[in-house]
Amino acid sequence: LRHRLDSSGTARVKPRACVACAQAPGVMTSNGQDSEFKRILVTGGAGFLGSALCRRLVAEGHDVIALDNFFTSQKTNLTDLLDKPNFELVRHDVTQPFFIECDQIYNLACPASPVHYQFNPVKTMKTSVLGMMNMLGLAKRVKARILQASTSEVYGDPDITPQPESYWGHVNCTGVRSCYDEGKRAAETLCFDYNRQNDVDVRVIRIFNTYGPGMHPYDGRVVSNFIVQALNGQDITIYGDGSQTRSFCFVDDLIEGIIRFMNQDEFIGPMNLGNPTEFTIKQLAEKTIKMTGSKSKLIYQPLPNDDPKQRRPDITIARELIKWEPKVKLEDGLKDTIAYFSSVDMRTFKKPTKHDAHMNSAMEEESHKKKRKVSGA
């Protein structure tokens, strides 16, 4: 691909056709447009976003292969797809090479919740870096287009808001969140280097906080935590004073944006995808209590190390390039998500790890104490 930089420092590409079955019949997208039939690989396909993406692609008539090692996901997320003739589920870890013929690759494989990615930080980094290299190598061999699901965490604890794609970030490269933040930054680097050096057809998106039906009850992130605690009549745990902000995008909106970006030929990224409407964590907790009718009280615990104070995407590029912006309001999305959690059988879920939000922060503080003792400080 020949690319140029626009004024924001992001890359645009010269259009080229995606490799697909040229003679295959067209399929119909959700907006009623014809789409070329494709063989599509989705890594992390049994996870929250991966399963939603697979469901959408299967419904559109594509041949979909979901790849997952089931560390933070489970087969039951895809039960409704297992008997579909155009769907296949494969147990595999992306840190190991995988060989298949396909036209598109959506690389969503990586634990995304702090309590999960901090459980085994070395494996998290391997998943981001080795997994990305393996998928880019596959894309290079079969001439597939590949989309990397990067994250707003590449911005770290930002000192500007909203965060545009041109912002380089404010990231601690040795902290407890670094395995994820820096792993995703390295994965982006690999995408652009494979594009420049090997002409691999890449797309890079940066996903901001996303929620909705299909989340794991023990996901460990704020929306699922608050809803599960409220429904169980437990006190709702807020880390810090609750003034830190997040922007919450409903899963259906996000999947629409991902697919639109994958199938456009103008721009390789990076591009933010998220909801620019900002809420404090305390506001979210209060909304959750009100909407569930819970009598839960708010309790406050220390903020984990390096937890960002602000999250709000600048989605100017998404609005202009793919004509996308979120449509589902937080109250409407929470209503559907609360209904989902109210209906799930908790006996069919288990915690992926025994980790909590403060375990690695406590280990880091203990390490700092030992260093100060050795240095005599």
mmCIF file with all atom_site columns, C-alpha atoms in Angstrom, residues 211-370:
data_model
loop_
_atom_site.group_PDB
_atom_site.id
_atom_site.type_symbol
_atom_site.label_atom_id
_atom_site.label_alt_id
_atom_site.label_comp_id
_atom_site.label_asym_id
_atom_site.label_entity_id
_atom_site.label_seq_id
_atom_site.pdbx_PDB_ins_code
_atom_site.Cartn_x
_atom_site.Cartn_y
_atom_site.Cartn_z
_atom_site.occupancy
_atom_site.B_iso_or_equiv
_atom_site.pdbx_formal_charge
_atom_site.auth_seq_id
_atom_site.auth_comp_id
_atom_site.auth_asym_id
_atom_site.auth_atom_id
_atom_site.pdbx_PDB_model_num
ATOM 1   C CA . TYR A 1 211 ? -20.799 -2.466  27.330 1.00 0.00 ? 211 TYR A CA 1
ATOM 2   C CA . GLY A 1 212 ? -23.965 -4.423  26.614 1.00 0.00 ? 212 GLY A CA 1
ATOM 3   C CA . PRO A 1 213 ? -25.598 -7.858  26.669 1.00 0.00 ? 213 PRO A CA 1
ATOM 4   C CA . GLY A 1 214 ? -23.036 -10.645 26.434 1.00 0.00 ? 214 GLY A CA 1
ATOM 5   C CA . MET A 1 215 ? -20.602 -9.235  28.971 1.00 0.00 ? 215 MET A CA 1
ATOM 6   C CA . HIS A 1 216 ? -19.128 -11.767 31.371 1.00 0.00 ? 216 HIS A CA 1
ATOM 7   C CA . PRO A 1 217 ? -20.650 -11.367 34.868 1.00 0.00 ? 217 PRO A CA 1
ATOM 8   C CA . TYR A 1 218 ? -17.116 -11.519 36.285 1.00 0.00 ? 218 TYR A CA 1
ATOM 9   C CA . ASP A 1 219 ? -15.649 -9.266  33.616 1.00 0.00 ? 219 ASP A CA 1
ATOM 10  C CA . GLY A 1 220 ? -14.209 -6.981  36.260 1.00 0.00 ? 220 GLY A CA 1
ATOM 11  C CA . ARG A 1 221 ? -15.021 -3.728  34.472 1.00 0.00 ? 221 ARG A CA 1
ATOM 12  C CA . VAL A 1 222 ? -17.164 -0.972  35.831 1.00 0.00 ? 222 VAL A CA 1
ATOM 13  C CA . VAL A 1 223 ? -20.514 -1.540  34.049 1.00 0.00 ? 223 VAL A CA 1
ATOM 14  C CA . SER A 1 224 ? -20.717 -5.265  34.750 1.00 0.00 ? 224 SER A CA 1
ATOM 15  C CA . ASN A 1 225 ? -19.399 -4.793  38.297 1.00 0.00 ? 225 ASN A CA 1
ATOM 16  C CA . PHE A 1 226 ? -22.003 -2.173  39.163 1.00 0.00 ? 226 PHE A CA 1
ATOM 17  C CA . ILE A 1 227 ? -24.937 -4.050  37.631 1.00 0.00 ? 227 ILE A CA 1
ATOM 18  C CA . VAL A 1 228 ? -24.086 -7.398  39.221 1.00 0.00 ? 228 VAL A CA 1
ATOM 19  C CA . GLN A 1 229 ? -23.536 -5.773  42.623 1.00 0.00 ? 229 GLN A CA 1
ATOM 20  C CA . ALA A 1 230 ? -26.808 -3.828  42.368 1.00 0.00 ? 230 ALA A CA 1
ATOM 21  C CA . LEU A 1 231 ? -28.858 -6.847  41.315 1.00 0.00 ? 231 LEU A CA 1
ATOM 22  C CA . ASN A 1 232 ? -27.402 -8.864  44.202 1.00 0.00 ? 232 ASN A CA 1
ATOM 23  C CA . GLY A 1 233 ? -28.128 -6.101  46.701 1.00 0.00 ? 233 GLY A CA 1
ATOM 24  C CA . GLN A 1 234 ? -24.424 -5.649  47.417 1.00 0.00 ? 234 GLN A CA 1
ATOM 25  C CA . ASP A 1 235 ? -22.733 -2.329  48.075 1.00 0.00 ? 235 ASP A CA 1
ATOM 26  C CA . ILE A 1 236 ? -21.381 -0.788  44.884 1.00 0.00 ? 236 ILE A CA 1
ATOM 27  C CA . THR A 1 237 ? -17.614 -0.399  44.914 1.00 0.00 ? 237 THR A CA 1
ATOM 28  C CA . ILE A 1 238 ? -16.170 2.827   43.515 1.00 0.00 ? 238 ILE A CA 1
ATOM 29  C CA . TYR A 1 239 ? -12.412 3.136   43.163 1.00 0.00 ? 239 TYR A CA 1
ATOM 30  C CA . GLY A 1 240 ? -11.225 6.641   44.003 1.00 0.00 ? 240 GLY A CA 1
ATOM 31  C CA . ASP A 1 241 ? -13.745 9.401   44.690 1.00 0.00 ? 241 ASP A CA 1
ATOM 32  C CA . GLY A 1 242 ? -15.859 8.604   41.609 1.00 0.00 ? 242 GLY A CA 1
ATOM 33  C CA . SER A 1 243 ? -14.936 11.818  39.788 1.00 0.00 ? 243 SER A CA 1
ATOM 34  C CA . GLN A 1 244 ? -12.931 10.024  37.095 1.00 0.00 ? 244 GLN A CA 1
ATOM 35  C CA . THR A 1 245 ? -14.774 9.898   33.782 1.00 0.00 ? 245 THR A CA 1
ATOM 36  C CA . ARG A 1 246 ? -15.525 7.280   31.153 1.00 0.00 ? 246 ARG A CA 1
ATOM 37  C CA . SER A 1 247 ? -17.459 7.299   27.875 1.00 0.00 ? 247 SER A CA 1
ATOM 38  C CA . PHE A 1 248 ? -19.661 4.246   27.381 1.00 0.00 ? 248 PHE A CA 1
ATOM 39  C CA . CYS A 1 249 ? -20.485 2.869   23.922 1.00 0.00 ? 249 CYS A CA 1
ATOM 40  C CA . PHE A 1 250 ? -23.202 0.254   23.438 1.00 0.00 ? 250 PHE A CA 1
ATOM 41  C CA . VAL A 1 251 ? -21.952 -2.943  21.825 1.00 0.00 ? 251 VAL A CA 1
ATOM 42  C CA . ASP A 1 252 ? -24.247 -2.805  18.759 1.00 0.00 ? 252 ASP A CA 1
ATOM 43  C CA . ASP A 1 253 ? -23.011 0.683   17.911 1.00 0.00 ? 253 ASP A CA 1
ATOM 44  C CA . LEU A 1 254 ? -19.399 -0.409  18.226 1.00 0.00 ? 254 LEU A CA 1
ATOM 45  C CA . ILE A 1 255 ? -19.803 -3.505  16.024 1.00 0.00 ? 255 ILE A CA 1
ATOM 46  C CA . GLU A 1 256 ? -21.385 -1.341  13.322 1.00 0.00 ? 256 GLU A CA 1
ATOM 47  C CA . GLY A 1 257 ? -18.380 0.975   13.426 1.00 0.00 ? 257 GLY A CA 1
ATOM 48  C CA . ILE A 1 258 ? -15.873 -1.874  13.319 1.00 0.00 ? 258 ILE A CA 1
ATOM 49  C CA . ILE A 1 259 ? -17.449 -3.432  10.240 1.00 0.00 ? 259 ILE A CA 1
ATOM 50  C CA . ARG A 1 260 ? -17.780 -0.117  8.432  1.00 0.00 ? 260 ARG A CA 1
ATOM 51  C CA . PHE A 1 261 ? -14.133 0.683   9.044  1.00 0.00 ? 261 PHE A CA 1
ATOM 52  C CA . MET A 1 262 ? -12.933 -2.745  7.925  1.00 0.00 ? 262 MET A CA 1
ATOM 53  C CA . ASN A 1 263 ? -14.779 -2.449  4.630  1.00 0.00 ? 263 ASN A CA 1
ATOM 54  C CA . GLN A 1 264 ? -13.722 1.044   3.568  1.00 0.00 ? 264 GLN A CA 1
ATOM 55  C CA . ASP A 1 265 ? -10.681 1.591   1.334  1.00 0.00 ? 265 ASP A CA 1
ATOM 56  C CA . GLU A 1 266 ? -9.646  5.142   2.177  1.00 0.00 ? 266 GLU A CA 1
ATOM 57  C CA . PHE A 1 267 ? -7.890  4.985   5.528  1.00 0.00 ? 267 PHE A CA 1
ATOM 58  C CA . ILE A 1 268 ? -5.849  2.441   7.484  1.00 0.00 ? 268 ILE A CA 1
ATOM 59  C CA . GLY A 1 269 ? -6.034  4.217   10.840 1.00 0.00 ? 269 GLY A CA 1
ATOM 60  C CA . PRO A 1 270 ? -5.684  4.588   13.667 1.00 0.00 ? 270 PRO A CA 1
ATOM 61  C CA . MET A 1 271 ? -9.298  5.590   14.265 1.00 0.00 ? 271 MET A CA 1
ATOM 62  C CA . ASN A 1 272 ? -11.152 6.043   17.555 1.00 0.00 ? 272 ASN A CA 1
ATOM 63  C CA . LEU A 1 273 ? -14.429 4.207   18.120 1.00 0.00 ? 273 LEU A CA 1
ATOM 64  C CA . GLY A 1 274 ? -16.419 5.097   21.201 1.00 0.00 ? 274 GLY A CA 1
ATOM 65  C CA . ASN A 1 275 ? -19.095 7.313   22.628 1.00 0.00 ? 275 ASN A CA 1
ATOM 66  C CA . PRO A 1 276 ? -17.990 10.933  23.139 1.00 0.00 ? 276 PRO A CA 1
ATOM 67  C CA . THR A 1 277 ? -20.602 11.545  25.858 1.00 0.00 ? 277 THR A CA 1
ATOM 68  C CA . GLU A 1 278 ? -18.740 11.584  29.172 1.00 0.00 ? 278 GLU A CA 1
ATOM 69  C CA . PHE A 1 279 ? -19.977 10.451  32.605 1.00 0.00 ? 279 PHE A CA 1
ATOM 70  C CA . THR A 1 280 ? -18.308 10.247  35.985 1.00 0.00 ? 280 THR A CA 1
ATOM 71  C CA . ILE A 1 281 ? -18.049 6.840   37.610 1.00 0.00 ? 281 ILE A CA 1
ATOM 72  C CA . LYS A 1 282 ? -20.243 8.081   40.452 1.00 0.00 ? 282 LYS A CA 1
ATOM 73  C CA . GLN A 1 283 ? -22.937 9.112   37.949 1.00 0.00 ? 283 GLN A CA 1
ATOM 74  C CA . LEU A 1 284 ? -22.854 5.622   36.437 1.00 0.00 ? 284 LEU A CA 1
ATOM 75  C CA . ALA A 1 285 ? -23.196 4.036   39.883 1.00 0.00 ? 285 ALA A CA 1
ATOM 76  C CA . GLU A 1 286 ? -26.170 6.238   40.746 1.00 0.00 ? 286 GLU A CA 1
ATOM 77  C CA . LYS A 1 287 ? -27.868 5.473   37.413 1.00 0.00 ? 287 LYS A CA 1
ATOM 78  C CA . THR A 1 288 ? -27.350 1.757   37.981 1.00 0.00 ? 288 THR A CA 1
ATOM 79  C CA . ILE A 1 289 ? -28.897 1.861   41.463 1.00 0.00 ? 289 ILE A CA 1
ATOM 80  C CA . LYS A 1 290 ? -31.882 3.847   40.204 1.00 0.00 ? 290 LYS A CA 1
ATOM 81  C CA . MET A 1 291 ? -32.510 1.642   37.147 1.00 0.00 ? 291 MET A CA 1
ATOM 82  C CA . THR A 1 292 ? -32.215 -1.655  39.046 1.00 0.00 ? 292 THR A CA 1
ATOM 83  C CA . GLY A 1 293 ? -34.312 -0.432  41.960 1.00 0.00 ? 293 GLY A CA 1
ATOM 84  C CA . SER A 1 294 ? -31.524 -1.610  44.243 1.00 0.00 ? 294 SER A CA 1
ATOM 85  C CA . LYS A 1 295 ? -30.935 -0.473  47.822 1.00 0.00 ? 295 LYS A CA 1
ATOM 86  C CA . SER A 1 296 ? -27.183 -0.778  47.369 1.00 0.00 ? 296 SER A CA 1
ATOM 87  C CA . LYS A 1 297 ? -24.985 1.870   48.940 1.00 0.00 ? 297 LYS A CA 1
ATOM 88  C CA . LEU A 1 298 ? -21.852 3.400   47.477 1.00 0.00 ? 298 LEU A CA 1
ATOM 89  C CA . ILE A 1 299 ? -18.550 2.470   49.106 1.00 0.00 ? 299 ILE A CA 1
ATOM 90  C CA . TYR A 1 300 ? -15.185 3.901   48.153 1.00 0.00 ? 300 TYR A CA 1
ATOM 91  C CA . GLN A 1 301 ? -11.819 2.162   47.839 1.00 0.00 ? 301 GLN A CA 1
ATOM 92  C CA . PRO A 1 302 ? -8.411  3.496   46.780 1.00 0.00 ? 302 PRO A CA 1
ATOM 93  C CA . LEU A 1 303 ? -7.852  4.053   43.068 1.00 0.00 ? 303 LEU A CA 1
ATOM 94  C CA . PRO A 1 304 ? -5.642  1.297   41.552 1.00 0.00 ? 304 PRO A CA 1
ATOM 95  C CA . ASN A 1 305 ? -2.237  2.409   40.273 1.00 0.00 ? 305 ASN A CA 1
ATOM 96  C CA . ASP A 1 306 ? -2.206  4.199   36.901 1.00 0.00 ? 306 ASP A CA 1
ATOM 97  C CA . ASP A 1 307 ? -5.990  4.128   36.600 1.00 0.00 ? 307 ASP A CA 1
ATOM 98  C CA . PRO A 1 308 ? -6.803  6.883   34.054 1.00 0.00 ? 308 PRO A CA 1
ATOM 99  C CA . LYS A 1 309 ? -8.739  9.925   35.262 1.00 0.00 ? 309 LYS A CA 1
ATOM 100 C CA . GLN A 1 310 ? -10.398 10.665  31.905 1.00 0.00 ? 310 GLN A CA 1
ATOM 101 C CA . ARG A 1 311 ? -11.632 8.748   28.879 1.00 0.00 ? 311 ARG A CA 1
ATOM 102 C CA . ARG A 1 312 ? -13.395 10.561  26.049 1.00 0.00 ? 312 ARG A CA 1
ATOM 103 C CA . PRO A 1 313 ? -12.810 9.898   22.343 1.00 0.00 ? 313 PRO A CA 1
ATOM 104 C CA . ASP A 1 314 ? -12.594 12.473  19.598 1.00 0.00 ? 314 ASP A CA 1
ATOM 105 C CA . ILE A 1 315 ? -14.576 10.690  16.855 1.00 0.00 ? 315 ILE A CA 1
ATOM 106 C CA . THR A 1 316 ? -14.225 13.338  14.146 1.00 0.00 ? 316 THR A CA 1
ATOM 107 C CA . ILE A 1 317 ? -12.520 10.900  11.782 1.00 0.00 ? 317 ILE A CA 1
ATOM 108 C CA . ALA A 1 318 ? -15.204 8.230   12.301 1.00 0.00 ? 318 ALA A CA 1
ATOM 109 C CA . ARG A 1 319 ? -17.955 10.769  11.665 1.00 0.00 ? 319 ARG A CA 1
ATOM 110 C CA . GLU A 1 320 ? -16.357 12.037  8.465  1.00 0.00 ? 320 GLU A CA 1
ATOM 111 C CA . LEU A 1 321 ? -14.898 8.819   7.054  1.00 0.00 ? 321 LEU A CA 1
ATOM 112 C CA . ILE A 1 322 ? -17.478 6.118   7.775  1.00 0.00 ? 322 ILE A CA 1
ATOM 113 C CA . LYS A 1 323 ? -20.430 8.347   8.710  1.00 0.00 ? 323 LYS A CA 1
ATOM 114 C CA . TRP A 1 324 ? -20.561 6.720   12.133 1.00 0.00 ? 324 TRP A CA 1
ATOM 115 C CA . GLU A 1 325 ? -21.478 7.857   15.606 1.00 0.00 ? 325 GLU A CA 1
ATOM 116 C CA . PRO A 1 326 ? -23.169 6.060   18.509 1.00 0.00 ? 326 PRO A CA 1
ATOM 117 C CA . LYS A 1 327 ? -26.959 6.030   18.481 1.00 0.00 ? 327 LYS A CA 1
ATOM 118 C CA . VAL A 1 328 ? -27.818 4.234   21.744 1.00 0.00 ? 328 VAL A CA 1
ATOM 119 C CA . LYS A 1 329 ? -28.081 6.478   24.807 1.00 0.00 ? 329 LYS A CA 1
ATOM 120 C CA . LEU A 1 330 ? -26.564 5.256   28.061 1.00 0.00 ? 330 LEU A CA 1
ATOM 121 C CA . GLU A 1 331 ? -29.947 4.842   29.775 1.00 0.00 ? 331 GLU A CA 1
ATOM 122 C CA . ASP A 1 332 ? -31.284 2.708   26.914 1.00 0.00 ? 332 ASP A CA 1
ATOM 123 C CA . GLY A 1 333 ? -28.151 0.589   26.753 1.00 0.00 ? 333 GLY A CA 1
ATOM 124 C CA . LEU A 1 334 ? -28.119 0.088   30.516 1.00 0.00 ? 334 LEU A CA 1
ATOM 125 C CA . LYS A 1 335 ? -31.748 -1.037  30.382 1.00 0.00 ? 335 LYS A CA 1
ATOM 126 C CA . ASP A 1 336 ? -30.875 -3.817  27.913 1.00 0.00 ? 336 ASP A CA 1
ATOM 127 C CA . THR A 1 337 ? -27.722 -4.741  29.820 1.00 0.00 ? 337 THR A CA 1
ATOM 128 C CA . ILE A 1 338 ? -29.535 -4.930  33.158 1.00 0.00 ? 338 ILE A CA 1
ATOM 129 C CA . ALA A 1 339 ? -32.194 -7.147  31.556 1.00 0.00 ? 339 ALA A CA 1
ATOM 130 C CA . TYR A 1 340 ? -29.431 -9.421  30.242 1.00 0.00 ? 340 TYR A CA 1
ATOM 131 C CA . PHE A 1 341 ? -27.713 -9.772  33.627 1.00 0.00 ? 341 PHE A CA 1
ATOM 132 C CA . SER A 1 342 ? -31.079 -10.352 35.290 1.00 0.00 ? 342 SER A CA 1
ATOM 133 C CA . SER A 1 343 ? -31.670 -13.337 33.000 1.00 0.00 ? 343 SER A CA 1
ATOM 134 C CA . VAL A 1 344 ? -28.285 -15.091 33.024 1.00 0.00 ? 344 VAL A CA 1
ATOM 135 C CA . ASP A 1 345 ? -27.759 -18.286 34.983 1.00 0.00 ? 345 ASP A CA 1
ATOM 136 C CA . MET A 1 346 ? -24.774 -17.432 37.161 1.00 0.00 ? 346 MET A CA 1
ATOM 137 C CA . ARG A 1 347 ? -24.113 -21.138 37.695 1.00 0.00 ? 347 ARG A CA 1
ATOM 138 C CA . THR A 1 348 ? -22.854 -21.330 34.119 1.00 0.00 ? 348 THR A CA 1
ATOM 139 C CA . PHE A 1 349 ? -20.136 -18.721 34.731 1.00 0.00 ? 349 PHE A CA 1
ATOM 140 C CA . LYS A 1 350 ? -16.977 -18.801 36.784 1.00 0.00 ? 350 LYS A CA 1
ATOM 141 C CA . LYS A 1 351 ? -14.330 -16.214 37.544 1.00 0.00 ? 351 LYS A CA 1
ATOM 142 C CA . PRO A 1 352 ? -11.447 -16.548 35.043 1.00 0.00 ? 352 PRO A CA 1
ATOM 143 C CA . THR A 1 353 ? -9.006  -15.620 37.856 1.00 0.00 ? 353 THR A CA 1
ATOM 144 C CA . LYS A 1 354 ? -9.008  -14.792 41.575 1.00 0.00 ? 354 LYS A CA 1
ATOM 145 C CA . HIS A 1 355 ? -7.336  -11.503 40.789 1.00 0.00 ? 355 HIS A CA 1
ATOM 146 C CA . ASP A 1 356 ? -8.768  -8.198  41.991 1.00 0.00 ? 356 ASP A CA 1
ATOM 147 C CA . ALA A 1 357 ? -8.239  -4.566  41.050 1.00 0.00 ? 357 ALA A CA 1
ATOM 148 C CA . HIS A 1 358 ? -5.654  -3.892  43.762 1.00 0.00 ? 358 HIS A CA 1
ATOM 149 C CA . MET A 1 359 ? -3.530  -7.056  43.814 1.00 0.00 ? 359 MET A CA 1
ATOM 150 C CA . ASN A 1 360 ? -0.870  -5.899  41.358 1.00 0.00 ? 360 ASN A CA 1
ATOM 151 C CA . SER A 1 361 ? -0.914  -2.365  42.785 1.00 0.00 ? 361 SER A CA 1
ATOM 152 C CA . ALA A 1 362 ? -0.142  -3.825  46.231 1.00 0.00 ? 362 ALA A CA 1
ATOM 153 C CA . MET A 1 363 ? 2.668   -5.924  44.762 1.00 0.00 ? 363 MET A CA 1
ATOM 154 C CA . GLU A 1 364 ? 4.078   -2.824  43.069 1.00 0.00 ? 364 GLU A CA 1
ATOM 155 C CA . GLU A 1 365 ? 3.983   -0.824  46.314 1.00 0.00 ? 365 GLU A CA 1
ATOM 156 C CA . GLU A 1 366 ? 5.764   -3.657  48.147 1.00 0.00 ? 366 GLU A CA 1
ATOM 157 C CA . SER A 1 367 ? 8.441   -3.703  45.447 1.00 0.00 ? 367 SER A CA 1
ATOM 158 C CA . HIS A 1 368 ? 8.948   0.047   45.828 1.00 0.00 ? 368 HIS A CA 1
ATOM 159 C CA . LYS A 1 369 ? 9.326   -0.360  49.614 1.00 0.00 ? 369 LYS A CA 1
ATOM 160 C CA . LYS A 1 370 ? 12.028  -2.991  49.143 1.00 0.00 ? 370 LYS A CA 1
#
